[in-house]
mmCIF file of C-alpha atoms and ligand atoms in Angstrom:
data_model
loop_
_atom_site.group_PDB
_atom_site.id
_atom_site.type_symbol
_atom_site.label_atom_id
_atom_site.label_comp_id
_atom_site.label_asym_id
_atom_site.label_seq_id
_atom_site.Cartn_x
_atom_site.Cartn_y
_atom_site.Cartn_z
ATOM 1 C CA MET Q 1 190.314 18.762 18.193
ATOM 2 C CA SER Q 2 188.588 16.201 15.994
ATOM 3 C CA GLY Q 3 188.399 13.514 18.756
ATOM 4 C CA HIS Q 4 188.926 10.561 16.399
ATOM 5 C CA SER Q 5 191.700 9.387 14.072
ATOM 6 C CA ASP Q 6 193.558 6.239 13.047
ATOM 7 C CA ILE Q 7 196.732 7.582 14.696
ATOM 8 C CA VAL Q 8 197.660 5.887 17.983
ATOM 9 C CA LEU Q 9 198.404 8.805 20.330
ATOM 10 C CA VAL Q 10 198.971 6.706 23.464
ATOM 11 C CA ASP Q 11 200.311 3.151 23.103
ATOM 12 C CA GLU Q 12 199.396 0.127 25.270
ATOM 13 C CA LYS Q 13 202.273 0.954 27.677
ATOM 14 C CA GLY Q 14 200.863 4.481 28.196
ATOM 15 C CA MET Q 15 203.665 6.124 26.072
ATOM 16 C CA ARG Q 16 202.825 9.146 23.904
ATOM 17 C CA ILE Q 17 204.074 9.660 20.365
ATOM 18 C CA ASP Q 18 206.894 11.945 21.551
ATOM 19 C CA GLY Q 19 207.993 9.452 24.203
ATOM 20 C CA ARG Q 20 206.341 11.158 27.212
ATOM 21 C CA THR Q 21 204.241 9.611 29.929
ATOM 22 C CA ALA Q 22 200.784 11.099 30.639
ATOM 23 C CA GLU Q 23 202.143 13.298 33.488
ATOM 24 C CA GLU Q 24 205.209 14.698 31.670
ATOM 25 C CA HIS Q 25 205.379 18.130 30.071
ATOM 26 C CA ARG Q 26 207.598 18.832 27.059
ATOM 27 C CA ALA Q 27 211.202 20.103 27.443
ATOM 28 C CA VAL Q 28 211.275 23.710 28.595
ATOM 29 C CA LYS Q 29 213.857 26.422 28.016
ATOM 30 C CA ILE Q 30 213.428 29.956 29.447
ATOM 31 C CA GLU Q 31 215.737 32.938 28.986
ATOM 32 C CA ALA Q 32 215.078 36.379 30.451
ATOM 33 C CA GLY Q 33 216.336 39.670 29.045
ATOM 34 C CA VAL Q 34 216.909 38.707 25.425
ATOM 35 C CA LEU Q 35 215.960 42.033 23.744
ATOM 36 C CA LYS Q 36 218.005 45.137 24.514
ATOM 37 C CA ASN Q 37 215.495 47.744 23.353
ATOM 38 C CA ALA Q 38 212.507 46.456 25.342
ATOM 39 C CA ASP Q 39 212.055 47.327 29.032
ATOM 40 C CA GLY Q 40 211.758 43.572 29.720
ATOM 41 C CA SER Q 41 211.797 40.455 27.577
ATOM 42 C CA ALA Q 42 211.872 36.673 27.627
ATOM 43 C CA TYR Q 43 212.351 33.772 25.180
ATOM 44 C CA VAL Q 44 210.561 30.492 25.877
ATOM 45 C CA GLU Q 45 210.650 27.080 24.224
ATOM 46 C CA ILE Q 46 208.125 24.467 25.278
ATOM 47 C CA GLY Q 47 208.713 21.402 23.071
ATOM 48 C CA LYS Q 48 208.640 22.745 19.514
ATOM 49 C CA ASN Q 49 206.955 25.998 20.500
ATOM 50 C CA LYS Q 50 209.231 29.060 20.278
ATOM 51 C CA VAL Q 51 207.964 32.277 21.753
ATOM 52 C CA LEU Q 52 209.343 35.762 22.317
ATOM 53 C CA ALA Q 53 207.775 38.262 24.738
ATOM 54 C CA ALA Q 54 208.593 41.994 25.064
ATOM 55 C CA VAL Q 55 207.269 44.439 27.654
ATOM 56 C CA TYR Q 56 207.210 48.244 27.514
ATOM 57 C CA GLY Q 57 206.139 50.451 30.397
ATOM 58 C CA PRO Q 58 204.604 51.572 32.623
ATOM 59 C CA ARG Q 59 204.366 54.445 30.086
ATOM 60 C CA GLU Q 60 201.772 57.088 29.163
ATOM 61 C CA CYS Q 61 198.679 55.319 27.860
ATOM 62 C CA HIS Q 62 197.784 55.895 24.190
ATOM 63 C CA PRO Q 63 195.139 56.308 22.951
ATOM 64 C CA ARG Q 64 194.308 58.665 25.884
ATOM 65 C CA HIS Q 65 190.663 57.746 26.129
ATOM 66 C CA LEU Q 66 191.803 54.310 27.383
ATOM 67 C CA GLN Q 67 193.561 55.888 30.373
ATOM 68 C CA ASN Q 68 192.220 54.897 33.812
ATOM 69 C CA PRO Q 69 192.782 57.567 36.475
ATOM 70 C CA THR Q 70 193.022 54.933 39.211
ATOM 71 C CA LYS Q 71 195.333 52.317 37.682
ATOM 72 C CA ALA Q 72 197.466 51.231 34.772
ATOM 73 C CA ILE Q 73 195.890 49.229 31.989
ATOM 74 C CA VAL Q 74 197.515 46.149 30.567
ATOM 75 C CA GLN Q 75 197.522 45.924 26.744
ATOM 76 C CA CYS Q 76 198.546 42.696 25.154
ATOM 77 C CA LYS Q 77 199.198 41.771 21.496
ATOM 78 C CA TYR Q 78 199.551 38.021 20.755
ATOM 79 C CA ASN Q 79 200.770 37.470 17.232
ATOM 80 C CA MET Q 80 201.390 34.224 15.391
ATOM 81 C CA GLU Q 81 203.992 34.712 12.623
ATOM 82 C CA ALA Q 82 203.049 33.606 9.123
ATOM 83 C CA TYR Q 83 205.975 31.114 9.166
ATOM 84 C CA SER Q 84 205.200 29.708 12.651
ATOM 85 C CA VAL Q 85 202.931 26.847 11.422
ATOM 86 C CA GLY Q 86 203.239 24.180 8.732
ATOM 87 C CA ASP Q 87 200.805 25.877 6.344
ATOM 88 C CA ARG Q 88 201.474 29.567 6.056
ATOM 89 C CA LYS Q 89 199.232 31.519 8.405
ATOM 90 C CA ARG Q 90 197.558 34.654 6.979
ATOM 91 C CA PRO Q 91 199.479 37.481 8.670
ATOM 92 C CA GLY Q 92 197.845 39.978 10.992
ATOM 93 C CA THR Q 93 195.091 40.070 13.583
ATOM 94 C CA ASP Q 94 192.283 37.514 13.539
ATOM 95 C CA ARG Q 95 189.529 36.498 15.981
ATOM 96 C CA ARG Q 96 191.776 33.917 17.614
ATOM 97 C CA SER Q 97 194.614 36.383 18.236
ATOM 98 C CA ILE Q 98 192.157 38.950 19.644
ATOM 99 C CA GLU Q 99 190.774 36.347 22.053
ATOM 100 C CA ILE Q 100 194.256 35.183 23.180
ATOM 101 C CA SER Q 101 195.467 38.775 23.593
ATOM 102 C CA LYS Q 102 192.436 39.534 25.812
ATOM 103 C CA ILE Q 103 192.706 36.478 28.071
ATOM 104 C CA THR Q 104 196.448 36.977 28.466
ATOM 105 C CA ALA Q 105 196.041 40.626 29.514
ATOM 106 C CA GLU Q 106 193.281 39.667 31.955
ATOM 107 C CA ALA Q 107 195.436 36.936 33.512
ATOM 108 C CA LEU Q 108 198.319 39.365 33.918
ATOM 109 C CA GLU Q 109 196.083 42.074 35.427
ATOM 110 C CA ASN Q 110 195.534 39.740 38.383
ATOM 111 C CA VAL Q 111 199.172 39.895 39.373
ATOM 112 C CA ILE Q 112 200.476 43.339 38.277
ATOM 113 C CA LEU Q 113 200.143 46.037 40.931
ATOM 114 C CA THR Q 114 198.360 48.347 38.449
ATOM 115 C CA GLY Q 115 197.162 50.710 41.180
ATOM 116 C CA LEU Q 116 200.710 52.041 41.484
ATOM 117 C CA PHE Q 117 200.633 53.554 37.967
ATOM 118 C CA PRO Q 118 197.428 55.608 37.356
ATOM 119 C CA ARG Q 119 196.859 56.601 33.663
ATOM 120 C CA ALA Q 120 199.719 54.390 32.481
ATOM 121 C CA SER Q 121 199.818 51.508 30.068
ATOM 122 C CA ILE Q 122 201.881 48.385 30.366
ATOM 123 C CA ASP Q 123 202.292 46.931 26.898
ATOM 124 C CA VAL Q 124 202.985 43.251 26.315
ATOM 125 C CA TYR Q 125 203.893 41.858 22.908
ATOM 126 C CA ILE Q 126 203.942 38.087 22.331
ATOM 127 C CA GLU Q 127 205.401 36.736 19.114
ATOM 128 C CA ILE Q 128 204.887 33.076 18.248
ATOM 129 C CA LEU Q 129 207.912 32.139 16.185
ATOM 130 C CA GLN Q 130 207.113 28.410 15.942
ATOM 131 C CA ALA Q 131 203.850 26.804 16.991
ATOM 132 C CA ASN Q 132 203.131 23.267 18.079
ATOM 133 C CA ALA Q 133 199.996 23.536 20.322
ATOM 134 C CA GLY Q 134 200.021 25.307 23.682
ATOM 135 C CA THR Q 135 201.170 28.665 22.367
ATOM 136 C CA ARG Q 136 198.772 30.727 24.541
ATOM 137 C CA CYS Q 137 200.289 29.089 27.608
ATOM 138 C CA ALA Q 138 203.867 29.487 26.385
ATOM 139 C CA GLY Q 139 203.067 33.103 25.526
ATOM 140 C CA LEU Q 140 201.712 33.887 28.952
ATOM 141 C CA THR Q 141 204.576 32.092 30.621
ATOM 142 C CA ALA Q 142 207.039 34.220 28.581
ATOM 143 C CA ALA Q 143 205.109 37.462 29.165
ATOM 144 C CA SER Q 144 205.180 37.137 32.956
ATOM 145 C CA VAL Q 145 208.957 36.528 32.943
ATOM 146 C CA ALA Q 146 209.359 39.612 30.640
ATOM 147 C CA LEU Q 147 207.256 41.679 33.082
ATOM 148 C CA ALA Q 148 209.479 40.636 35.978
ATOM 149 C CA ASP Q 149 212.538 41.390 33.837
ATOM 150 C CA ALA Q 150 211.110 44.890 33.247
ATOM 151 C CA GLY Q 151 210.928 45.359 37.008
ATOM 152 C CA ILE Q 152 207.174 45.836 37.008
ATOM 153 C CA PRO Q 153 205.797 45.229 40.556
ATOM 154 C CA MET Q 154 203.801 42.029 40.672
ATOM 155 C CA LYS Q 155 202.267 39.788 43.310
ATOM 156 C CA ASP Q 156 203.870 36.806 41.597
ATOM 157 C CA ILE Q 157 204.750 35.460 38.173
ATOM 158 C CA VAL Q 158 202.284 33.423 36.199
ATOM 159 C CA PRO Q 159 203.086 29.956 34.750
ATOM 160 C CA ALA Q 160 200.583 28.487 32.269
ATOM 161 C CA MET Q 161 200.201 24.939 30.948
ATOM 162 C CA ALA Q 162 197.411 22.923 29.376
ATOM 163 C CA ALA Q 163 196.210 19.404 30.152
ATOM 164 C CA GLY Q 164 193.734 17.493 28.017
ATOM 165 C CA LYS Q 165 192.487 14.208 26.765
ATOM 166 C CA ALA Q 166 193.610 12.039 23.835
ATOM 167 C CA ASP Q 167 192.922 8.400 23.060
ATOM 168 C CA GLY Q 168 190.795 8.369 26.219
ATOM 169 C CA HIS Q 169 193.806 9.291 28.470
ATOM 170 C CA VAL Q 170 194.117 12.523 30.479
ATOM 171 C CA LEU Q 171 197.478 14.013 29.410
ATOM 172 C CA LEU Q 172 199.657 16.940 30.472
ATOM 173 C CA ASP Q 173 200.766 19.582 27.936
ATOM 174 C CA LEU Q 174 199.287 18.352 24.648
ATOM 175 C CA ASN Q 175 201.416 18.428 21.546
ATOM 176 C CA LYS Q 176 200.098 19.320 18.067
ATOM 177 C CA GLU Q 177 198.913 15.786 17.140
ATOM 178 C CA GLU Q 178 197.239 15.286 20.558
ATOM 179 C CA ASP Q 179 195.599 18.706 20.244
ATOM 180 C CA ASN Q 180 194.446 18.015 16.652
ATOM 181 C CA TYR Q 181 193.151 14.452 17.097
ATOM 182 C CA GLY Q 182 192.408 14.360 20.852
ATOM 183 C CA GLN Q 183 189.135 14.859 22.664
ATOM 184 C CA ALA Q 184 189.821 17.875 24.958
ATOM 185 C CA ASP Q 185 192.269 20.643 25.758
ATOM 186 C CA VAL Q 186 192.276 22.693 28.962
ATOM 187 C CA PRO Q 187 194.764 25.609 29.129
ATOM 188 C CA LEU Q 188 195.274 26.880 32.672
ATOM 189 C CA ALA Q 189 197.361 29.543 34.414
ATOM 190 C CA ILE Q 190 197.856 30.005 38.169
ATOM 191 C CA VAL Q 191 199.303 32.447 40.672
ATOM 192 C CA PRO Q 192 201.558 29.869 42.376
ATOM 193 C CA SER Q 193 201.741 31.599 45.778
ATOM 194 C CA THR Q 194 197.912 31.482 46.202
ATOM 195 C CA GLU Q 195 196.986 28.753 43.668
ATOM 196 C CA GLU Q 196 194.443 31.237 42.312
ATOM 197 C CA ILE Q 197 193.414 30.281 38.726
ATOM 198 C CA VAL Q 198 193.833 33.313 36.385
ATOM 199 C CA LEU Q 199 193.195 31.569 33.063
ATOM 200 C CA LEU Q 200 191.002 28.539 32.377
ATOM 201 C CA GLN Q 201 189.553 27.563 29.014
ATOM 202 C CA MET Q 202 188.239 24.303 27.616
ATOM 203 C CA ASP Q 203 187.895 22.937 24.105
ATOM 204 C CA GLY Q 204 186.257 19.481 23.602
ATOM 205 C CA ASN Q 205 184.598 17.145 26.034
ATOM 206 C CA MET Q 206 185.559 15.339 29.245
ATOM 207 C CA THR Q 207 183.803 13.751 32.218
ATOM 208 C CA ARG Q 208 183.813 15.654 35.526
ATOM 209 C CA GLU Q 209 186.385 13.208 36.919
ATOM 210 C CA GLU Q 210 188.651 13.626 33.852
ATOM 211 C CA PHE Q 211 188.328 17.412 34.105
ATOM 212 C CA ASP Q 212 189.366 17.351 37.806
ATOM 213 C CA ARG Q 213 192.371 15.188 36.923
ATOM 214 C CA ALA Q 214 193.289 17.503 34.045
ATOM 215 C CA ILE Q 215 193.218 20.534 36.413
ATOM 216 C CA GLU Q 216 195.343 18.653 38.957
ATOM 217 C CA MET Q 217 197.888 17.734 36.268
ATOM 218 C CA ALA Q 218 197.970 21.239 34.815
ATOM 219 C CA VAL Q 219 198.455 22.819 38.239
ATOM 220 C CA GLY Q 220 201.365 20.365 38.858
ATOM 221 C CA GLY Q 221 202.867 21.335 35.460
ATOM 222 C CA CYS Q 222 202.488 25.066 36.228
ATOM 223 C CA LYS Q 223 204.377 24.601 39.506
ATOM 224 C CA GLU Q 224 207.262 22.910 37.679
ATOM 225 C CA LEU Q 225 207.243 25.752 35.108
ATOM 226 C CA TYR Q 226 207.265 28.303 37.899
ATOM 227 C CA ALA Q 227 210.591 26.959 39.237
ATOM 228 C CA LEU Q 228 212.070 27.276 35.732
ATOM 229 C CA GLN Q 229 210.740 30.850 35.321
ATOM 230 C CA LYS Q 230 212.387 31.842 38.644
ATOM 231 C CA ASP Q 231 215.679 30.096 37.596
ATOM 232 C CA ALA Q 232 215.714 32.127 34.373
ATOM 233 C CA LEU Q 233 215.284 35.384 36.248
ATOM 234 C CA LYS Q 234 217.983 34.464 38.737
ATOM 235 C CA ARG Q 235 220.370 33.596 35.863
ATOM 236 C CA ARG Q 236 219.635 36.932 34.244
ATOM 237 C CA TYR Q 237 220.410 39.008 37.318
ATOM 238 C CA THR Q 238 223.129 36.947 39.011
ATOM 239 C CA VAL Q 239 226.504 35.883 37.866
ATOM 240 C CA ASP Q 240 228.353 34.803 41.041
ATOM 241 C CA GLY Q 241 226.175 37.178 43.004
ATOM 242 C CA GLU Q 242 226.603 40.144 40.652
ATOM 243 C CA GLU Q 243 224.029 41.587 38.271
ATOM 244 C CA ASP Q 244 224.496 40.196 34.713
ATOM 245 C CA ASP Q 245 224.871 43.164 32.383
ATOM 246 C CA SER Q 246 226.702 41.275 29.670
ATOM 247 C CA ASP Q 247 224.178 42.237 26.970
ATOM 248 C CA GLU Q 248 224.621 45.932 27.736
ATOM 249 C CA GLN Q 249 227.925 46.111 25.711
HETATM 250 O O1 CDP N 1 198.375 27.277 20.460
HETATM 251 P P1 CDP N 1 197.206 27.057 21.343
HETATM 252 O O2 CDP N 1 197.117 25.588 21.744
HETATM 253 O O3 CDP N 1 197.198 27.953 22.549
HETATM 254 O O4 CDP N 1 195.866 27.445 20.545
HETATM 255 P P2 CDP N 1 194.961 26.609 19.548
HETATM 256 O O5 CDP N 1 194.044 27.596 18.901
HETATM 257 O O6 CDP N 1 194.350 25.456 20.257
HETATM 258 O O7 CDP N 1 195.940 26.100 18.425
HETATM 259 C C1 CDP N 1 196.613 24.858 18.546
HETATM 260 C C2 CDP N 1 197.697 24.758 17.543
HETATM 261 O O8 CDP N 1 197.139 24.764 16.220
HETATM 262 C C3 CDP N 1 198.662 25.942 17.465
HETATM 263 O O9 CDP N 1 199.625 25.918 18.503
HETATM 264 C C4 CDP N 1 199.269 25.808 16.134
HETATM 265 O O10 CDP N 1 200.264 24.780 16.153
HETATM 266 C C5 CDP N 1 198.069 25.310 15.337
HETATM 267 N N1 CDP N 1 197.453 26.413 14.562
HETATM 268 C C6 CDP N 1 197.719 26.561 13.196
HETATM 269 O O11 CDP N 1 198.465 25.693 12.679
HETATM 270 N N2 CDP N 1 197.215 27.628 12.466
HETATM 271 C C7 CDP N 1 196.426 28.532 13.062
HETATM 272 N N3 CDP N 1 195.921 29.551 12.348
HETATM 273 C C8 CDP N 1 196.138 28.462 14.435
HETATM 274 C C9 CDP N 1 196.676 27.356 15.181
#
């Protein structure tokens, strides 16, 4: 997020370098139930981002000292593969992955009915296979579909999308160039049924008016994503009204 470059990110007609208007998000593909050995799973593409999420649990919480006698805990591991970015990323946990794992688990704790599973752990693994900005949002979007696929009771599923500012324009769902050379990035996640915000971060600078517009755009993007999350779950469990168990063979 350098905020200045010679690259034109939004042309005089308001078009972005990938041909989108300010209000358009990137192409989205969501598939539920892609991993046989996990309790629940999902694969998500948002533009050039490719993300896999796997869920295990509720199961006995290890290490035991983390157990909560009143509710399940949600443990999340966000991992960016070494090959997911242009320059090889150093494998393993870093400050950024610890932060993203924490905010993802906190967002999901708002919707999972953790009180039903005392002493248990619900484990969420997010693997970023290919990154192009917006991976925390794509990861959370995938994780909530994977939780639903695992049959974990939840108030709702959680869509996440960022809005931001580049070349002085407020834009939905920044791509890598807009994220690198733009002025601000605001990832957001909501509980669609209540419009409660469960994740909100901000990198860069915006005026109050621009921030309000960015939130409005991101909430709109999340609602579109929500419809696609539900479609993916319906496709997984219904083929002409029957449960789809084709991957069980
Ligand atoms: O991915 P997200 O926008 O949630 O997080 P970020 O920290 O703002 O990173 C923006 C983008 O920078 C990522 O999606 C990657 O494309 C890239 N990145 C990278 O190339 N190498 C890293 N170690 C971290 C991020």
